[in-house]
């Protein structure tokens, strides 16, 4: 099936540790995105990538890093510099052939303990 | 992107049509109306989008008023699995940022 796969679904991290969230898509989409969603709040854009080997900071990039070495993959690293990392993280990609509709993965819950 | 206004909650009986309204009175000519829904602890699911014509797909229908200041999402035969928060979003389709401004949405509860 075509889609966006995020892993892991649930992750616990100790303070001071970096953690990497995986995002893979087999939709052949060029653009990919990482959002953060806090309880009862909307989405905030962390990073986005329009094409392989290129990415741009979103509104809340501090404490996060990404890479885009392959079209299918856009991993997000939550570093120890992120002051409040506990949140629901969403990866998405954009279908340029269908009204630039953005599709989401199932999300990853990160809890810092 | 234009702001949208939706009712905070709505109940619907299983098997009946659910009509979800959205106001977007400041929408610009090049902005589309998108609808997503989100079930708790899952990623938002795309439902449908449109510019000015009414649209229909296997999930729902989208009715956009002639002045484009409001729209209605119609779920023709609601099921218990349609219980979710529904978001109406207005955005320019060609933007590269991918900034989706989700408001509070409408919590839809489908009851047996």
Coordinates of C-alpha atoms in Angstrom, one line a residue:
Chain A
X1 CA 0.0 0.0 0.0
X2 CA 1.2 3.5 -0.7
X3 CA 1.5 5.8 2.3
X4 CA 3.6 7.5 4.9
X5 CA 5.1 5.4 7.6
X6 CA 6.4 6.8 10.9
X7 CA 8.2 4.9 13.5
X8 CA 8.3 4.3 16.3
X9 CA 4.7 5.1 17.3
X10 CA 5.6 5.6 21.0
X11 CA 9.1 6.6 22.3
X12 CA 10.4 7.4 25.7
X13 CA 13.6 9.3 26.1
X14 CA 15.7 10.4 29.0
X15 CA 16.6 14.0 29.4
X16 CA 19.8 14.8 27.6
X17 CA 19.5 12.2 24.9
X18 CA 19.0 12.7 21.3
X19 CA 16.3 10.7 19.5
X20 CA 15.5 10.2 15.8
X21 CA 12.1 9.7 14.4
X22 CA 11.8 7.9 11.1
X23 CA 9.5 8.9 8.2
X24 CA 9.3 7.0 5.0
X25 CA 7.0 7.5 2.1
X26 CA 6.4 5.5 -1.1
X27 CA 4.2 8.0 -2.7
X28 CA 6.9 9.5 -4.9
X29 CA 6.2 13.0 -3.4
X30 CA 9.0 15.5 -3.6
X31 CA 8.0 17.7 -0.6
X32 CA 8.0 16.4 2.9
X33 CA 7.3 18.1 6.3
X34 CA 7.6 17.6 10.0
X35 CA 5.0 19.1 12.4
X36 CA 4.6 19.1 16.1
X37 CA 1.2 18.9 17.7
X38 CA 0.7 19.6 21.5
X39 CA -2.5 18.6 23.3
X40 CA -5.4 20.7 22.3
X41 CA -3.4 22.8 19.9
X42 CA -2.9 23.1 16.2
X43 CA 0.1 22.0 14.1
X44 CA 3.4 23.8 14.1
X45 CA 5.9 23.4 11.3
X46 CA 9.4 22.2 12.3
X47 CA 11.2 21.6 9.1
X48 CA 10.3 21.1 5.5
X49 CA 12.0 19.7 2.4
X50 CA 11.0 20.5 -1.2
X51 CA 13.5 18.2 -2.8
X52 CA 16.3 15.7 -2.0
X53 CA 19.3 17.2 -0.3
X54 CA 17.5 20.4 0.5
X55 CA 15.5 21.4 3.6
X56 CA 14.3 24.6 5.3
X57 CA 13.5 25.6 8.9
X58 CA 9.9 26.1 9.8
X59 CA 8.5 28.1 12.7
X60 CA 10.0 26.0 15.5
X61 CA 13.2 24.5 14.2
X62 CA 15.3 25.2 17.3
X63 CA 16.4 21.9 19.0
X64 CA 15.6 19.8 15.9
X65 CA 17.6 18.6 12.9
X66 CA 16.7 16.8 9.7
X67 CA 18.3 15.2 6.7
X68 CA 16.9 14.4 3.2
X69 CA 19.4 12.1 1.5
X70 CA 16.7 10.1 -0.2
X71 CA 13.4 11.1 -1.7
X72 CA 11.6 8.5 0.3
X73 CA 13.1 9.4 3.7
X74 CA 13.0 12.4 6.0
X75 CA 14.1 11.6 9.5
X76 CA 13.8 14.1 12.4
X77 CA 16.3 14.2 15.2
X78 CA 15.1 15.7 18.5
X79 CA 18.2 16.9 20.2
X80 CA 18.9 17.5 23.9
X81 CA 18.7 21.2 23.1
X82 CA 15.0 21.0 22.6
X83 CA 13.6 22.4 25.9
X84 CA 10.2 20.8 25.8
X85 CA 10.3 17.8 23.4
X86 CA 7.3 15.9 24.8
X87 CA 4.8 16.0 22.0
X88 CA 3.0 14.3 19.1
X89 CA 5.2 14.5 15.9
X90 CA 3.6 14.3 12.5
X91 CA 5.4 13.7 9.2
X92 CA 3.7 14.7 6.0
X93 CA 4.3 14.8 2.3
X94 CA 2.7 16.8 -0.5
X95 CA 1.1 15.6 -3.7
X96 CA 2.0 18.1 -6.4
X97 CA -0.3 16.4 -8.8
X98 CA -3.5 16.6 -6.7
X99 CA -4.0 20.3 -5.7
X100 CA -0.8 20.2 -3.6
X101 CA -2.7 18.2 -1.0
X102 CA -0.8 17.3 2.1
X103 CA -1.0 13.8 3.5
X104 CA 0.1 12.7 7.0
X105 CA 1.6 9.8 8.6
X106 CA 0.1 8.2 11.8
X107 CA 2.4 10.2 14.1
X108 CA 4.9 9.5 16.8
X109 CA 4.4 10.1 20.4
X110 CA 7.6 11.3 22.2
X111 CA 7.8 11.4 25.9
X112 CA 10.8 12.7 27.8
X113 CA 11.2 11.1 31.2
Chain B
X1 CA -4.1 32.1 5.0
X2 CA -7.7 33.0 5.7
X3 CA -9.2 32.1 9.1
X4 CA -12.0 29.7 9.5
X5 CA -14.8 29.3 12.0
X6 CA -16.4 26.0 12.9
X7 CA -18.9 25.0 15.6
X8 CA -17.0 23.3 18.5
X9 CA -19.1 20.1 18.5
X10 CA -21.8 18.2 16.7
X11 CA -23.7 15.0 17.3
X12 CA -24.9 12.8 14.6
X13 CA -27.0 9.6 14.6
X14 CA -25.4 6.6 12.9
X15 CA -26.7 6.2 9.3
X16 CA -27.7 9.8 9.0
X17 CA -26.0 12.5 7.0
X18 CA -23.7 14.8 8.9
X19 CA -23.5 18.3 7.7
X20 CA -20.4 20.2 9.0
X21 CA -20.4 24.0 8.3
X22 CA -17.4 26.2 8.0
X23 CA -17.2 30.0 7.6
X24 CA -14.2 31.5 5.7
X25 CA -15.5 35.0 4.9
X26 CA -12.0 36.4 4.2
X27 CA -11.0 33.8 1.7
X28 CA -8.9 35.0 -1.2
X29 CA -9.5 34.1 -4.8
X30 CA -6.6 31.7 -5.0
X31 CA -7.2 29.9 -1.8
X32 CA -8.7 26.4 -1.6
X33 CA -10.9 24.9 1.1
X34 CA -9.5 21.7 2.5
X35 CA -11.1 19.3 5.0
X36 CA -9.2 16.9 7.3
X37 CA -10.2 14.8 10.2
X38 CA -8.2 13.5 13.1
X39 CA -9.0 10.6 15.4
X40 CA -7.4 10.8 18.7
X41 CA -3.7 9.8 18.7
X42 CA -3.6 9.5 14.9
X43 CA -2.4 11.7 12.1
X44 CA -4.9 13.9 10.3
X45 CA -6.6 12.2 7.4
X46 CA -7.3 14.2 4.2
X47 CA -10.9 14.1 3.2
X48 CA -11.6 16.5 0.3
X49 CA -10.7 19.9 -1.1
X50 CA -12.2 22.4 -3.6
X51 CA -11.8 25.8 -5.0
X52 CA -15.3 27.0 -6.0
X53 CA -17.2 24.0 -7.5
X54 CA -18.8 21.4 -5.4
X55 CA -16.8 18.3 -5.0
X56 CA -17.5 14.6 -4.2
X57 CA -15.4 11.6 -3.5
X58 CA -15.8 8.3 -1.8
X59 CA -15.6 9.8 1.6
X60 CA -17.7 13.0 1.5
X61 CA -19.1 15.9 -0.5
X62 CA -18.0 19.5 -0.3
X63 CA -20.5 22.3 -1.0
X64 CA -19.0 25.7 -1.4
X65 CA -21.3 28.7 -1.6
X66 CA -21.2 30.9 -4.6
X67 CA -19.5 33.8 -2.8
X68 CA -17.0 31.2 -1.4
X69 CA -17.4 32.7 2.1
X70 CA -18.6 29.4 3.6
X71 CA -18.7 25.7 2.9
X72 CA -20.3 22.5 4.2
X73 CA -18.8 19.1 4.4
X74 CA -21.3 16.3 4.1
X75 CA -20.8 12.8 5.3
X76 CA -23.7 11.0 3.6
X77 CA -24.1 8.1 5.9
X78 CA -22.3 8.6 9.2
X79 CA -20.8 5.6 10.9
X80 CA -19.3 5.2 14.4
X81 CA -15.8 5.3 12.8
X82 CA -16.5 8.9 11.6
X83 CA -16.2 10.1 15.2
X84 CA -13.3 12.5 15.1
X85 CA -12.3 16.2 15.1
X86 CA -13.0 17.7 11.7
X87 CA -10.8 20.6 10.5
X88 CA -11.7 23.1 7.8
X89 CA -8.6 24.8 6.4
X90 CA -8.1 27.5 3.8
X91 CA -4.8 27.8 2.0
X92 CA -3.1 28.7 -1.2
X93 CA -2.5 25.5 -3.0
X94 CA 0.8 26.4 -4.5
X95 CA 2.6 27.4 -1.4
X96 CA 5.8 25.6 -0.7
X97 CA 5.8 26.0 3.0
X98 CA 3.1 23.4 3.8
X99 CA 2.0 25.5 6.7
X100 CA -1.4 24.2 7.7
X101 CA -3.2 26.3 10.2
X102 CA -5.5 24.0 12.0
X103 CA -8.1 25.7 14.2
X104 CA -10.0 24.1 17.0
X105 CA -12.2 22.1 14.5
X106 CA -15.5 20.5 15.1
X107 CA -15.7 17.4 17.4
X108 CA -18.2 15.1 15.7
X109 CA -19.6 12.3 17.8
X110 CA -21.6 9.6 15.9
X111 CA -24.0 7.8 18.2
X112 CA -25.7 4.4 17.6

